[in-house]
Short mmCIF file of C-alpha atoms in Angstrom, two decimals:
data_model
loop_
_atom_site.label_atom_id
_atom_site.label_comp_id
_atom_site.label_asym_id
_atom_site.label_seq_id
_atom_site.Cartn_x
_atom_site.Cartn_y
_atom_site.Cartn_z
CA MET A 1 -2.77 -22.51 3.58
CA TYR A 2 -4.72 -21.27 6.53
CA ASP A 3 -7.36 -18.79 5.20
CA LEU A 4 -8.87 -16.16 7.39
CA THR A 5 -12.47 -14.97 6.65
CA THR A 6 -13.18 -11.43 5.62
CA ASP A 7 -14.56 -10.78 9.11
CA GLN A 8 -11.42 -12.11 10.74
CA LYS A 9 -9.24 -9.93 8.48
CA GLN A 10 -11.42 -6.84 9.31
CA ALA A 11 -11.13 -7.67 13.01
CA LEU A 12 -7.34 -7.83 12.77
CA LEU A 13 -7.23 -4.46 10.99
CA GLU A 14 -9.45 -2.86 13.64
CA ILE A 15 -7.21 -4.20 16.42
CA VAL A 16 -4.13 -2.85 14.68
CA SER A 17 -5.80 0.53 14.11
CA ASP A 18 -6.91 0.75 17.72
CA SER A 19 -3.50 -0.40 19.10
CA LEU A 20 -1.04 1.66 17.08
CA PRO A 21 -0.78 5.46 17.07
CA ALA A 22 -1.34 7.25 13.73
CA PRO A 23 0.36 7.31 11.31
CA ILE A 24 0.86 3.57 11.35
CA MET A 25 4.23 2.55 10.02
CA TYR A 26 4.70 -0.68 8.00
CA GLY A 27 7.29 -2.10 10.52
CA ASP A 28 5.00 -1.56 13.49
CA PHE A 29 2.09 -2.99 11.55
CA THR A 30 3.96 -6.24 10.66
CA ASP A 31 5.29 -6.76 14.19
CA LEU A 32 1.86 -6.42 15.79
CA LEU A 33 0.24 -8.64 13.13
CA HIS A 34 2.91 -11.40 13.63
CA ASP A 35 2.08 -11.26 17.40
CA LEU A 36 -1.64 -11.45 16.71
CA LEU A 37 -1.29 -14.30 14.21
CA ASP A 38 0.67 -16.30 16.74
CA ASP A 39 -2.39 -16.23 19.00
CA ILE A 40 -4.76 -17.68 16.35
CA ALA A 41 -5.25 -21.38 16.85
CA GLY A 42 -3.77 -23.33 13.98
CA PHE A 43 -1.90 -20.41 12.47
CA GLU A 44 1.43 -21.35 14.17
CA THR A 45 1.95 -23.94 11.42
CA VAL A 46 1.67 -21.41 8.58
CA SER A 47 4.85 -20.74 6.65
CA ASP A 48 6.63 -17.37 6.85
CA ALA A 49 5.88 -16.77 3.16
CA GLU A 50 2.17 -17.26 3.71
CA ARG A 51 2.26 -14.98 6.76
CA ILE A 52 4.01 -12.28 4.84
CA GLU A 53 1.49 -12.62 1.96
CA LEU A 54 -1.38 -12.22 4.43
CA ILE A 55 0.32 -9.30 6.17
CA ASN A 56 0.95 -7.51 2.88
CA GLU A 57 -2.73 -8.08 1.86
CA LEU A 58 -3.85 -6.59 5.22
CA TRP A 59 -1.38 -3.66 4.77
CA ARG A 60 -2.92 -2.91 1.34
CA GLN A 61 -6.40 -3.00 2.78
CA HIS A 62 -5.37 -0.73 5.60
CA ASP A 63 -3.63 1.61 3.15
CA MET A 64 -6.66 1.71 0.88
CA SER A 65 -8.94 2.45 3.78
CA LYS A 66 -6.90 5.47 4.60
CA LYS A 67 -7.12 6.64 1.00
CA SER A 68 -10.86 6.20 0.86
CA ASP A 69 -11.23 8.61 3.77
CA LYS A 70 -9.69 11.38 1.61
CA PRO A 71 -11.54 11.30 -1.79
CA VAL A 72 -10.11 13.49 -4.53
CA GLU A 73 -12.79 15.05 -6.68
CA PRO A 74 -11.96 14.24 -10.31
CA ASP A 75 -14.12 17.01 -11.77
CA GLN A 76 -12.43 20.00 -10.27
CA THR A 77 -12.64 23.07 -12.64
CA GLU A 78 -9.69 25.22 -11.64
CA ALA A 79 -6.28 24.17 -12.86
CA THR A 80 -4.71 25.23 -9.53
CA GLN A 81 -7.00 22.84 -7.68
CA ASP A 82 -6.08 20.04 -10.12
CA ASP A 83 -2.37 20.79 -9.62
CA ALA A 84 -2.67 20.89 -5.89
CA ALA A 85 -4.58 17.57 -5.88
CA VAL A 86 -1.92 15.93 -8.10
CA ALA A 87 0.89 17.25 -5.97
CA GLU A 88 -0.85 15.97 -2.88
CA ALA A 89 -1.44 12.57 -4.36
CA ILE A 90 2.19 12.31 -5.47
CA ALA A 91 3.47 13.47 -2.07
CA LEU A 92 1.23 10.95 -0.29
CA ALA A 93 2.40 8.10 -2.59
CA VAL A 94 6.08 9.05 -2.11
CA THR A 95 5.63 9.19 1.70
CA VAL A 96 3.97 5.78 1.60
CA GLY A 97 6.73 4.41 -0.48
CA LYS A 98 9.47 5.73 1.78
CA ASP A 99 7.69 4.33 4.86
CA LEU A 100 7.32 0.93 3.22
CA ILE A 101 10.98 0.77 2.10
CA ALA A 102 12.06 1.90 5.55
CA GLY A 103 9.89 -0.85 7.07
CA GLY A 104 11.59 -3.54 4.95
CA ALA A 105 8.93 -3.98 2.22
CA THR A 106 10.07 -5.16 -1.25
CA LYS A 107 10.33 -2.65 -4.05
CA ALA A 108 7.61 -4.54 -6.01
CA PHE A 109 5.17 -4.32 -3.04
CA THR A 110 6.05 -0.65 -2.48
CA ALA A 111 5.58 0.25 -6.15
CA TRP A 112 2.21 -1.49 -6.20
CA SER A 113 1.02 0.21 -3.01
CA MET A 114 2.08 3.54 -4.47
CA TYR A 115 0.53 2.80 -7.88
CA GLU A 116 -2.88 2.04 -6.41
CA SER A 117 -3.23 5.69 -5.26
CA ILE A 118 -1.69 7.47 -8.30
CA ASN A 119 -2.64 5.18 -11.24
CA HIS A 120 -4.86 7.93 -12.74
CA LEU A 121 -1.85 10.23 -13.19
CA PRO A 122 0.31 10.37 -16.37
CA ARG A 123 3.11 7.83 -16.67
CA GLU A 124 5.89 10.41 -16.25
CA LEU A 125 4.53 11.49 -12.89
CA VAL A 126 4.08 7.96 -11.60
CA VAL A 127 7.56 7.04 -12.72
CA GLN A 128 9.02 10.06 -10.88
CA ALA A 129 7.09 9.06 -7.79
CA PHE A 130 8.52 5.56 -8.01
CA ILE A 131 12.00 7.00 -8.21
CA GLU A 132 11.54 9.22 -5.22
CA GLY A 133 9.40 6.93 -3.03
CA ALA A 134 10.72 3.46 -3.80
CA GLY A 135 14.33 4.36 -4.61
CA LEU A 136 14.18 2.96 -8.15
CA THR A 137 16.31 3.99 -11.12
CA GLU A 138 14.58 5.61 -14.06
CA LYS A 139 14.75 2.35 -16.08
CA GLY A 140 13.53 0.33 -13.01
CA ALA A 141 10.70 2.74 -12.35
CA MET A 142 9.52 2.42 -16.00
CA THR A 143 9.56 -1.35 -15.64
CA TYR A 144 7.62 -1.25 -12.34
CA TRP A 145 5.11 1.21 -13.89
CA TYR A 146 4.56 -1.10 -16.77
CA ASN A 147 4.14 -4.20 -14.50
CA CYS A 148 1.76 -2.33 -12.16
CA ARG A 149 -0.34 -1.13 -15.12
CA ARG A 150 -0.55 -4.75 -16.39
CA LYS A 151 -1.45 -6.04 -12.90
CA ALA A 152 -4.09 -3.39 -12.50
CA GLY A 153 -5.61 -4.48 -15.79
CA ARG A 154 -5.81 -8.14 -14.55
CA THR A 155 -7.16 -7.22 -11.06
CA PRO A 156 -10.98 -7.27 -10.70
CA LYS A 157 -12.37 -3.95 -9.53
#
């Protein structure tokens, strides 16, 4: 597999951010990255599966960089502020999920992308967000929640 350095990945993300209007949709993101990857010497021999894996990794980095721009304070004292922050986090996750599904992402990738931003919420809220954002059934959403929780436990922080 052709590995890009962290600096190369960051440069690709900066090019995408500068080239596409906000908000960046998953489909536009993947199209531009495929074009950029074609221009990298030696990358033309990389399989489609490896390209998709790299593009999904870059999408997650892009997605997380957007979320880090809007920190949610965990120690808010008023219940209304907490409710508003929770509602905003869920709405953002659902929007991200719908955009990813519309862009052709898999349900597993979509659920994981959503879970990364709402994993601090109760299971019932995360499951409901999966149902609304990723188009999962209740049973499927529970399974994806469980799998995401397990993956998050294995992923180094």
